[in-house]
Coordinates of C-alpha atoms (C1' of nucleotides) in Angstrom, one line a residue:
Chain A
M1 CA -0.4 -0.2 0.0
V2 CA 1.1 3.5 -0.6
P3 CA 0.1 6.1 1.1
Q4 CA -2.1 8.6 0.5
K5 CA 0.9 10.8 1.7
V6 CA 2.5 10.1 -1.0
F7 CA 0.1 9.3 -3.7
W8 CA -1.6 12.6 -3.2
G9 CA 2.1 14.4 -3.3
L10 CA 2.5 12.9 -6.4
L11 CA -0.3 13.2 -8.0
K12 CA -0.2 17.3 -7.1
F13 CA 3.3 16.9 -8.5
I14 CA 2.1 15.4 -11.8
Y15 CA -0.4 18.1 -11.6
K16 CA 1.7 20.8 -11.9
T17 CA 4.1 19.3 -14.0
I18 CA 1.2 19.1 -16.2
N19 CA -0.4 22.9 -15.6
S20 CA 2.2 24.6 -14.5
K21 CA 2.6 28.4 -16.7
E22 CA 6.2 27.6 -15.9
N23 CA 7.0 24.2 -17.0
I24 CA 10.0 24.6 -19.6
N25 CA 8.3 23.1 -22.7
T26 CA 5.1 25.8 -22.6
W27 CA 7.9 28.6 -22.2
I28 CA 10.3 27.3 -24.5
R29 CA 6.4 26.9 -27.0
D30 CA 5.1 30.4 -25.8
L31 CA 9.1 31.7 -26.2
N32 CA 9.0 30.3 -30.0
S33 CA 5.6 31.7 -31.0
D34 CA 2.5 34.0 -30.9
A35 CA 3.7 34.8 -27.4
K36 CA 6.7 36.9 -29.5
S37 CA 6.2 40.6 -29.8
A38 CA 8.4 43.3 -31.9
V39 CA 10.8 45.6 -30.2
S40 CA 11.7 48.7 -31.2
V41 CA 14.2 50.9 -29.6
D42 CA 13.4 55.1 -30.4
C43 CA 16.7 56.7 -30.2
V44 CA 15.1 60.9 -29.3
I45 CA 19.1 62.6 -30.6
F46 CA 18.4 65.4 -28.8
G47 CA 20.6 68.3 -31.1
Y48 CA 22.0 71.7 -29.5
D49 CA 22.8 74.5 -31.9
E50 CA 23.2 77.4 -29.5
K51 CA 20.2 78.9 -31.2
E52 CA 17.4 76.1 -30.3
L53 CA 17.1 72.7 -29.5
N54 CA 16.3 70.2 -32.4
V55 CA 15.1 67.1 -32.4
L56 CA 16.9 64.2 -35.5
S57 CA 13.9 63.2 -37.4
I58 CA 12.9 61.5 -40.0
D59 CA 10.4 60.6 -42.7
C60 CA 8.4 57.8 -41.8
N61 CA 7.0 55.7 -44.8
M62 CA 4.8 53.3 -43.3
P63 CA 0.7 53.7 -43.8
P64 CA -1.2 55.5 -42.2
H65 CA 2.1 57.6 -41.5
I66 CA 2.9 58.9 -44.4
G67 CA 4.4 62.3 -45.0
K68 CA 5.0 62.7 -40.6
K69 CA 7.7 62.5 -39.2
S70 CA 9.1 60.0 -37.1
L71 CA 12.3 59.3 -35.2
I72 CA 14.8 57.1 -35.7
G73 CA 14.2 53.1 -34.2
D74 CA 14.7 50.0 -35.5
L75 CA 14.0 46.6 -34.4
V76 CA 16.2 45.1 -31.7
K77 CA 18.2 42.1 -32.9
V78 CA 18.3 38.3 -31.3
H79 CA 22.3 39.2 -30.1
E80 CA 22.3 42.8 -28.6
T81 CA 21.8 44.5 -25.9
L82 CA 18.7 47.3 -25.7
D83 CA 21.4 50.0 -25.0
Q84 CA 24.1 48.2 -27.8
A85 CA 21.1 48.6 -30.0
G86 CA 20.4 51.5 -29.5
Q87 CA 24.1 52.5 -30.9
R88 CA 23.8 50.1 -34.0
I89 CA 20.7 52.2 -35.0
L90 CA 21.9 55.7 -34.7
K91 CA 25.0 54.8 -36.4
Q92 CA 22.8 53.2 -39.4
R93 CA 20.6 55.7 -39.8
T94 CA 23.3 58.7 -38.9
G95 CA 26.6 57.4 -38.9
I96 CA 26.8 59.5 -35.5
E97 CA 29.2 56.6 -32.9
D98 CA 30.0 55.7 -29.4
L99 CA 27.0 58.2 -28.2
Y100 CA 26.3 57.8 -24.5
M101 CA 22.5 57.1 -24.1
E102 CA 20.0 56.9 -21.4
Q103 CA 16.9 54.8 -21.7
V104 CA 13.8 55.9 -20.3
S105 CA 10.7 54.2 -21.0
A106 CA 8.7 51.8 -22.9
F107 CA 5.9 51.7 -24.7
G108 CA 3.9 49.2 -24.8
N109 CA 0.5 50.4 -26.3
P110 CA -0.4 47.2 -28.7
N111 CA -2.1 49.8 -30.9
R112 CA 0.6 51.9 -31.3
H113 CA 2.2 50.6 -34.3
P114 CA 0.5 49.7 -37.8
L115 CA 1.8 46.2 -38.3
G116 CA 1.4 45.0 -35.2
R117 CA 3.1 44.4 -31.8
V118 CA 6.0 46.7 -31.9
I119 CA 7.1 47.6 -27.8
S120 CA 9.4 50.5 -27.7
I121 CA 12.1 50.9 -25.6
A122 CA 13.0 54.4 -25.5
Y123 CA 16.1 56.6 -25.2
Y124 CA 18.0 59.9 -25.5
S125 CA 21.0 61.7 -26.0
L126 CA 22.1 65.4 -26.5
L127 CA 25.2 66.3 -28.7
R128 CA 25.9 69.1 -30.7
I129 CA 25.0 69.3 -33.5
R130 CA 28.6 70.8 -35.2
N131 CA 30.6 67.9 -33.7
Y132 CA 29.0 65.8 -35.6
E133 CA 28.2 65.0 -39.7
I134 CA 25.1 63.1 -39.9
V135 CA 24.5 61.1 -43.1
D136 CA 21.5 60.1 -44.5
N137 CA 22.5 57.0 -45.2
E138 CA 19.2 56.0 -46.0
D139 CA 17.8 59.0 -47.8
K140 CA 15.2 59.2 -45.3
H141 CA 15.0 63.3 -45.4
L142 CA 17.2 63.0 -41.8
E143 CA 17.2 66.6 -40.5
W144 CA 17.2 67.9 -37.3
I145 CA 14.2 69.6 -36.1
P146 CA 13.4 72.7 -33.4
I147 CA 11.5 71.5 -30.9
S148 CA 9.4 74.7 -31.3
K149 CA 8.9 73.0 -34.4
I150 CA 7.4 69.7 -33.7
N151 CA 4.0 68.9 -35.1
T152 CA 2.4 65.5 -35.4
L153 CA 4.9 62.7 -35.4
A154 CA 4.7 59.2 -36.3
F155 CA 3.0 56.3 -34.3
D156 CA 3.2 57.2 -30.2
H157 CA 6.6 60.0 -31.0
N158 CA 5.0 62.9 -29.6
E159 CA 4.5 61.3 -26.3
I160 CA 8.0 59.6 -26.3
L161 CA 9.5 62.5 -27.2
S162 CA 7.3 64.6 -24.3
V163 CA 8.6 62.0 -22.1
C164 CA 12.3 62.0 -23.2
L165 CA 12.2 65.8 -23.2
S166 CA 10.6 66.0 -19.2
R167 CA 13.8 63.5 -18.7
L168 CA 16.5 65.3 -20.4
R169 CA 15.6 68.4 -18.5
K170 CA 15.9 66.6 -15.3
R171 CA 18.8 65.2 -16.1
L172 CA 19.9 69.2 -17.3
K173 CA 19.5 70.0 -14.3
E174 CA 21.5 67.5 -12.1
R175 CA 24.4 66.4 -14.3
P176 CA 27.4 68.5 -16.3
I177 CA 25.6 66.9 -19.2
G178 CA 25.6 70.5 -20.9
F179 CA 29.6 70.8 -21.0
S180 CA 30.0 68.6 -24.1
L181 CA 27.7 71.0 -26.2
L182 CA 30.3 74.2 -25.9
P183 CA 33.5 74.6 -27.0
K184 CA 35.8 73.2 -24.7
K185 CA 36.8 76.5 -23.2
F186 CA 33.8 78.4 -23.0
T187 CA 32.0 81.5 -21.0
L188 CA 29.5 81.9 -18.9
I189 CA 27.3 83.6 -20.9
Q190 CA 27.3 80.6 -23.6
L191 CA 27.1 78.3 -20.9
Q192 CA 23.5 79.8 -19.3
K193 CA 22.1 81.1 -22.3
L194 CA 22.0 76.4 -22.8
Y195 CA 20.8 76.4 -19.9
E196 CA 18.4 78.5 -20.7
I197 CA 17.4 77.6 -24.7
I198 CA 16.8 73.5 -23.0
L199 CA 15.3 74.4 -20.0
G200 CA 12.7 76.4 -22.0
F201 CA 13.3 79.6 -19.0
E202 CA 15.4 82.4 -18.0
L203 CA 17.6 81.8 -15.7
D204 CA 19.0 84.6 -13.4
K205 CA 22.5 85.7 -14.4
R206 CA 24.0 86.1 -10.9
N207 CA 22.1 83.5 -9.4
F208 CA 23.8 80.9 -12.1
R209 CA 26.9 82.2 -11.7
R210 CA 26.5 81.6 -7.6
K211 CA 26.0 78.1 -7.9
L212 CA 28.0 77.4 -10.8
H213 CA 30.8 78.5 -8.7
S214 CA 30.3 76.6 -5.7
T215 CA 29.9 73.2 -7.4
E216 CA 33.8 74.5 -7.6
L217 CA 34.2 72.1 -11.3
L218 CA 34.6 75.0 -13.6
I219 CA 38.4 75.9 -14.0
D220 CA 39.4 79.6 -14.7
L221 CA 41.9 79.8 -17.6
N222 CA 42.3 83.5 -17.0
E223 CA 42.2 83.6 -20.9
F224 CA 39.7 85.7 -22.6
Q225 CA 37.2 85.5 -25.9
Q226 CA 39.0 87.0 -28.4
D227 CA 37.9 89.2 -31.1
V228 CA 34.5 90.8 -29.4
S229 CA 33.5 93.8 -29.7
H230 CA 32.3 94.8 -27.2
R231 CA 34.1 93.7 -23.2
P232 CA 35.8 90.2 -23.4
A233 CA 34.7 87.3 -21.7
K234 CA 36.4 85.2 -19.1
L235 CA 37.1 81.8 -20.6
F236 CA 36.3 78.6 -18.4
S237 CA 36.6 74.9 -19.0
F238 CA 34.9 72.2 -16.6
D239 CA 36.9 69.6 -14.8
Y240 CA 35.7 66.2 -15.7
E241 CA 38.5 64.9 -13.6
K242 CA 37.3 66.0 -10.3
Y243 CA 34.2 65.4 -10.8
N244 CA 34.8 62.1 -11.8
A245 CA 36.4 61.8 -8.5
K246 CA 34.3 64.2 -6.8
K247 CA 31.3 60.9 -7.4
E248 CA 33.9 58.8 -6.3
K249 CA 34.2 59.7 -2.9
Q250 CA 30.2 60.7 -2.9
T251 CA 30.8 64.5 -2.5
L252 CA 29.5 65.7 -4.9
K253 CA 27.0 68.6 -4.6
F254 CA 25.8 69.5 -8.5
D255 CA 22.4 71.0 -8.9
L256 CA 21.8 73.7 -10.8
Chain B
M1 CA 12.1 62.5 -74.1
V2 CA 11.9 62.1 -70.3
P3 CA 13.8 64.8 -68.5
Q4 CA 17.0 63.1 -66.8
K5 CA 16.3 64.7 -63.9
V6 CA 12.9 62.5 -63.8
F7 CA 14.9 59.3 -64.5
W8 CA 17.2 59.7 -61.7
G9 CA 14.4 60.8 -59.0
L10 CA 12.5 57.4 -61.1
L11 CA 15.2 55.1 -60.6
K12 CA 16.2 57.0 -56.6
F13 CA 12.9 56.0 -55.3
I14 CA 12.6 53.0 -57.2
Y15 CA 15.9 51.6 -55.2
K16 CA 14.6 53.2 -52.2
T17 CA 11.1 50.9 -52.0
I18 CA 13.5 48.5 -53.0
N19 CA 16.2 48.2 -50.8
S20 CA 14.6 50.5 -48.0
K21 CA 15.4 49.1 -44.1
E22 CA 12.1 51.1 -43.8
N23 CA 10.4 49.1 -46.8
I24 CA 6.6 47.8 -45.6
N25 CA 7.2 43.7 -46.7
T26 CA 11.0 44.0 -44.6
W27 CA 9.2 45.2 -41.7
I28 CA 7.0 42.7 -41.8
R29 CA 9.0 39.3 -42.8
D30 CA 11.2 40.9 -39.6
L31 CA 7.8 40.8 -37.3
N32 CA 7.0 37.9 -38.0
S33 CA 10.4 36.3 -37.7
D34 CA 13.5 35.3 -36.1
A35 CA 13.1 40.0 -35.3
K36 CA 11.5 39.3 -32.3
S37 CA 11.9 38.3 -28.8
A38 CA 10.3 37.1 -25.7
V39 CA 9.2 40.4 -23.8
S40 CA 8.2 39.8 -20.2
V41 CA 7.1 42.0 -17.5
D42 CA 8.1 41.5 -13.8
C43 CA 6.6 42.9 -10.5
V44 CA 8.5 43.8 -8.1
I45 CA 5.9 44.0 -5.2
F46 CA 7.0 45.5 -1.4
G47 CA 4.6 44.7 1.7
Y48 CA 4.9 46.3 4.4
D49 CA 4.4 44.9 7.7
E50 CA 5.3 47.5 10.6
K51 CA 8.4 45.6 11.3
E52 CA 10.4 45.9 7.6
L53 CA 10.1 45.9 4.1
N54 CA 9.3 42.7 1.6
V55 CA 9.2 42.0 -1.5
L56 CA 6.8 38.8 -3.1
S57 CA 8.9 36.3 -4.4
I58 CA 8.4 32.3 -5.5
D59 CA 10.4 29.5 -6.2
C60 CA 12.0 29.7 -9.5
N61 CA 12.0 26.2 -11.6
M62 CA 13.8 26.4 -14.5
P63 CA 17.5 25.5 -15.0
P64 CA 20.1 26.4 -14.3
H65 CA 18.0 28.8 -11.2
I66 CA 16.5 25.6 -9.9
G67 CA 15.8 26.3 -5.7
K68 CA 15.9 30.5 -6.1
K69 CA 13.8 32.2 -5.4
S70 CA 12.6 34.8 -8.1
L71 CA 10.1 37.7 -8.9
I72 CA 6.7 37.3 -10.4
G73 CA 6.4 37.5 -13.9
D74 CA 5.2 35.7 -17.1
L75 CA 5.9 37.3 -21.1
V76 CA 3.4 39.7 -22.7
K77 CA 0.1 38.8 -24.2
V78 CA 0.3 40.6 -28.2
H79 CA -3.3 42.1 -27.0
E80 CA -2.2 44.4 -24.0
T81 CA -0.3 46.9 -23.2
L82 CA 2.5 46.6 -20.5
D83 CA 0.6 48.0 -17.9
Q84 CA -2.4 45.3 -18.4
A85 CA 0.6 43.0 -18.6
G86 CA 1.4 43.6 -14.7
Q87 CA -1.6 44.0 -13.5
R88 CA -2.9 40.2 -14.8
I89 CA 0.6 38.5 -13.9
L90 CA 0.4 39.5 -10.5
K91 CA -3.5 38.4 -10.5
Q92 CA -3.1 35.0 -12.0
R93 CA 0.0 34.9 -9.1
T94 CA -1.3 35.9 -6.6
G95 CA -4.9 36.8 -6.7
I96 CA -4.0 40.8 -6.1
E97 CA -6.6 42.9 -8.4
D98 CA -6.2 46.2 -9.1
L99 CA -2.8 47.2 -7.6
Y100 CA -1.2 50.1 -8.9
M101 CA 2.0 49.5 -10.2
E102 CA 5.0 51.8 -11.3
Q103 CA 6.2 51.0 -14.7
V104 CA 11.4 51.3 -13.9
S105 CA 13.1 50.4 -16.5
A106 CA 13.3 47.8 -19.3
F107 CA 15.6 44.9 -19.3
G108 CA 17.3 43.5 -22.2
N109 CA 20.7 41.8 -22.1
P110 CA 20.7 38.8 -24.8
N111 CA 22.3 36.6 -21.9
R112 CA 19.9 37.3 -19.2
H113 CA 17.6 34.3 -19.6
P114 CA 18.9 30.7 -19.9
L115 CA 16.1 30.0 -22.5
G116 CA 16.8 32.3 -24.9
R117 CA 16.2 36.6 -25.1
V118 CA 13.8 38.0 -23.2
I119 CA 13.5 41.3 -23.0
S120 CA 12.0 42.4 -19.3
I121 CA 10.2 45.1 -18.3
A122 CA 10.2 45.8 -14.8
Y123 CA 7.7 47.2 -12.3
Y124 CA 7.0 48.2 -9.3
S125 CA 4.1 48.5 -6.2
L126 CA 3.7 48.9 -2.9
L127 CA 1.0 47.6 -0.2
R128 CA 0.2 46.6 3.1
I129 CA 0.7 42.9 3.8
R130 CA -1.9 42.6 6.0
N131 CA -5.0 44.1 3.6
Y132 CA -4.8 41.3 1.1
E133 CA -5.0 37.5 0.9
I134 CA -2.2 36.1 -1.5
V135 CA -3.4 32.9 -2.7
D136 CA -0.2 30.6 -4.2
N137 CA -2.9 29.7 -7.0
E138 CA 0.6 27.4 -8.4
D139 CA 1.9 26.8 -5.8
K140 CA 5.2 27.3 -6.0
H141 CA 5.3 28.4 -2.4
L142 CA 4.7 32.7 -3.6
E143 CA 6.0 34.4 -0.7
W144 CA 7.5 37.6 1.8
I145 CA 10.6 37.8 1.9
P146 CA 12.4 40.8 3.8
I147 CA 14.3 42.5 1.7
S148 CA 17.0 42.1 4.4
K149 CA 17.2 38.0 3.9
I150 CA 17.5 38.1 0.0
N151 CA 20.0 36.2 -1.1
T152 CA 21.1 35.5 -4.8
L153 CA 17.9 35.2 -7.2
A154 CA 17.3 33.8 -10.6
F155 CA 18.5 35.3 -13.4
D156 CA 18.9 39.1 -13.1
H157 CA 16.0 39.4 -9.9
N158 CA 18.4 40.7 -7.8
E159 CA 19.8 43.7 -10.6
I160 CA 15.9 44.4 -10.8
L161 CA 15.1 44.8 -7.5
S162 CA 17.6 47.2 -6.8
V163 CA 16.7 49.6 -9.0
C164 CA 12.7 49.4 -7.9
L165 CA 14.1 49.4 -4.7
S166 CA 15.9 53.0 -5.3
R167 CA 12.3 54.0 -7.4
L168 CA 10.7 53.1 -4.2
R169 CA 12.2 55.2 -1.7
K170 CA 12.7 57.9 -3.9
R171 CA 8.4 58.4 -4.7
L172 CA 7.6 57.9 -0.8
K173 CA 9.3 61.2 -0.6
E174 CA 8.0 62.7 -3.6
R175 CA 4.2 61.0 -3.7
P176 CA 2.0 60.3 -0.6
I177 CA 2.5 56.5 -0.6
G178 CA 2.7 55.3 2.2
F179 CA -0.7 56.4 3.6
S180 CA -1.7 53.1 2.4
L181 CA 0.5 51.1 4.7
L182 CA -1.7 51.8 7.4
P183 CA -5.3 51.9 9.1
K184 CA -7.2 54.8 7.7
K185 CA -6.5 55.9 11.8
F186 CA -3.3 56.2 11.7
T187 CA -0.7 58.0 14.6
L188 CA 2.9 59.8 13.7
I189 CA 4.6 58.2 15.0
Q190 CA 3.1 54.8 13.1
L191 CA 4.0 56.9 9.9
Q192 CA 7.5 58.0 11.1
K193 CA 8.6 54.3 11.5
L194 CA 7.0 53.3 8.3
Y195 CA 9.3 55.4 6.7
E196 CA 12.3 55.3 8.3
I197 CA 11.8 51.2 7.6
I198 CA 11.1 51.6 3.8
L199 CA 14.1 54.7 3.2
G200 CA 16.3 52.8 5.5
F201 CA 17.1 54.9 8.5
E202 CA 16.0 57.0 11.1
L203 CA 14.3 60.7 11.0
D204 CA 14.0 63.4 13.7
K205 CA 10.9 63.5 15.3
R206 CA 10.4 66.9 15.6
N207 CA 11.2 67.5 11.5
F208 CA 9.2 64.7 10.4
R209 CA 6.2 66.0 12.0
R210 CA 6.4 69.4 11.3
K211 CA 6.7 69.0 8.2
L212 CA 3.8 66.6 7.4
H213 CA 2.1 69.0 9.1
S214 CA 3.3 72.1 6.3
T215 CA 1.8 70.0 3.6
E216 CA -1.6 70.6 5.7
L217 CA -2.4 67.5 3.8
L218 CA -3.0 65.9 7.4
I219 CA -6.5 65.2 8.9
D220 CA -6.5 66.0 12.8
L221 CA -9.0 63.5 13.7
N222 CA -9.4 64.5 17.4
E223 CA -8.8 60.8 18.6
F224 CA -6.9 59.0 20.6
Q225 CA -5.4 54.9 21.0
Q226 CA -7.0 53.3 23.2
D227 CA -6.0 50.4 25.4
V228 CA -2.9 51.5 25.1
S229 CA -0.5 51.5 28.1
H230 CA 1.6 54.6 28.1
R231 CA 0.1 57.9 26.6
P232 CA -2.4 57.4 23.6
A233 CA -1.4 58.6 20.8
K234 CA -3.3 61.7 18.6
L235 CA -5.2 60.1 15.6
F236 CA -4.8 61.5 11.9
S237 CA -5.7 60.5 8.7
F238 CA -4.6 61.5 4.8
D239 CA -6.8 63.5 3.0
Y240 CA -6.7 61.7 0.1
E241 CA -9.6 65.1 -1.8
K242 CA -7.1 68.1 -0.6
Y243 CA -3.6 66.1 -2.1
N244 CA -5.8 65.5 -5.8
A245 CA -7.5 69.5 -5.3
K246 CA -4.0 71.2 -4.8
K247 CA -2.5 68.0 -7.7
E248 CA -5.4 69.5 -10.0
K249 CA -4.4 73.2 -9.2
Q250 CA -0.7 72.7 -9.3
T251 CA 0.0 74.2 -5.6
L252 CA 1.3 71.1 -3.9
K253 CA 4.1 71.0 -2.0
F254 CA 4.8 67.1 -0.6
D255 CA 8.9 66.3 -0.6
L256 CA 9.1 64.9 3.0
Chain C
dT1 C1' 31.7 109.0 -26.6
dC2 C1' 28.5 105.3 -27.5
dA3 C1' 26.8 101.1 -27.9
dA4 C1' 27.0 95.9 -26.7
dA5 C1' 27.7 92.7 -23.1
dA6 C1' 30.4 91.5 -19.3
dG7 C1' 31.0 91.1 -14.9
dT8 C1' 29.3 91.7 -9.4
dG9 C1' 26.6 91.3 -3.5
dT10 C1' 23.5 91.9 -0.7
dT11 C1' 19.6 91.5 1.3
dT12 C1' 15.2 88.8 2.8
dG13 C1' 13.0 84.7 3.6
dA14 C1' 12.1 79.6 3.3
dA15 C1' 13.5 75.6 4.3
dA16 C1' 17.1 72.0 6.7
dT17 C1' 19.3 70.3 10.9
dA18 C1' 20.0 70.1 15.4
dC19 C1' 19.1 69.1 19.8
dA20 C1' 16.2 68.3 25.1
dC21 C1' 12.7 67.8 27.9
dC22 C1' 7.4 67.5 30.1
dC23 C1' 2.8 64.5 29.4
dA24 C1' -0.4 61.1 29.7
dT25 C1' -1.7 56.6 30.7
dG26 C1' -1.8 51.9 32.5
dT27 C1' 0.2 48.9 36.1
Chain D
dA1 C1' 5.2 55.5 41.5
dC2 C1' 7.7 54.0 38.0
dA3 C1' 7.9 52.8 33.3
dT4 C1' 6.3 53.2 28.7
dG5 C1' 6.2 55.8 25.0
dG6 C1' 3.7 60.9 23.0
dG7 C1' 4.3 65.5 22.1
dT8 C1' 6.3 70.0 21.8
dG9 C1' 9.7 74.6 20.8
dT10 C1' 13.7 77.5 19.4
dA11 C1' 18.5 78.3 17.5
dT12 C1' 21.2 77.9 14.0
dT13 C1' 22.3 77.1 9.4
dT14 C1' 22.0 76.5 4.8
dC15 C1' 20.0 77.9 0.5
dA16 C1' 17.0 80.3 -3.4
dA17 C1' 15.5 84.3 -5.2
dA18 C1' 15.1 89.1 -6.3
dC19 C1' 17.6 92.7 -7.3
dA20 C1' 21.1 97.9 -10.6
dC21 C1' 24.8 99.6 -11.3
dT22 C1' 29.8 99.5 -13.2
dT23 C1' 32.9 98.1 -16.6
dT24 C1' 35.4 96.9 -20.8
dT25 C1' 36.4 96.8 -25.7
dG26 C1' 35.4 98.1 -30.4
dA27 C1' 33.6 101.3 -33.5

DNA sequence: TCAAAAGTGTTTGAAATACACCCATGT
DNA sequence: ACATGGGTGTATTTCAAACACTTTTGA
């Protein structure tokens, strides 16, 4: 005789094995069938040109969005990380390599893409337009559009842009991502204008300078602008070494 | 005679249409083939029990992680949003319905899952353990584990947990998510203890109270604890209506 | 000498922090 | 009366915000 306890235990085990959602065969089947989704990465590349903030866009040639602009994006390959996908897409579509991008959010509305289920992971990055030559490899009117002139984009790209813009503005205040948008030697006026353009509102000159100096991360070069028809401004550079050292030692205070 | 310009324009158009990465047929083919990934949602459900902060976990029965604990998660269905997937998974695995969850991040390392490419979107939520009866539908040792006792989890779930915990702590300071973890009528001491347990450090009693009162969102019930063997504490409740009204009017100040 | 942009300090109010003693109740 | 945990206020410092005039240069 088999003890009841053993019998029921065995029965339960068999039941579990057959029915478990986590049964490996179920997983393997799901993984290879209709449970799969297409996953894309969309890159919101912000470009600064000393006048305004722009976004990199291309023509969308997919019905029903033909004629609209869209962000640059593509499906994620099976072998690559999401970060790598972002890098690849950027390089493929623009020729730009090795640009730091930050993941922002996943967008998964099942109706967001006309051809079926495409879940998109959004990334943003920020660069100085004149430091990069963008190459329209795919001849899709790759172009910078001022964010003030953005109209209806394809898919849910307006929403993605909006979320990424919020993230950019938040980061600008808490990390030194603005300094790569200026020449190595810059004036405080240039820096302030940059902050104002990206944030979208004006700042107080004296308070801005006080905050910047209080970080102790600006190097006073004791050099001055040349060939300007007014009082030449002092040149500064940003001390990335000191910044990293402070971050290591957790004595960093950078909050504008 | 066709003008050269028209001829080359046409040729270019044809070339583009055939070769474009965005060619619709290419997309459709990609969407239905190996470019697809499995996408899962993993839910980090934090549970508060007046003593410590816990995470909901189940046994992982997938090699090579058998014996480890894992977060609750499942593949996303084709027809559902990511948010809906989170809700479904939670209900399926625990019986809990309608719990607000916030998306935190996507994890896409191609080696993170032993059975192949599975991109995971992480969500977190927070609840009061004694308000919910969790039902282990799938008999997988569904249980609350104190975060102080978490060891190696399956997959990359330690990383996911860590990112979600940071997010939870950030949110606790800027949104009133803590009040749902207490009885409707609570004492300030209970509230402070809750903040200390979740944040992981102690707070100053007087400063904490001052901050709370300055939000003007606590309702002084003029009632007191009963049956305690010491001075009974005053009871308060949180004014959700006023909170929502202030949020609408953008006059909200809630920053602890 | 004028136009154009650069540079510079102080005051005020709000918020963060640190800190120690008395109070009300049940036993 | 005592043990237990509840409750309260002030002084100090730090940070944010508002604000106007002088300086330097080239034309």
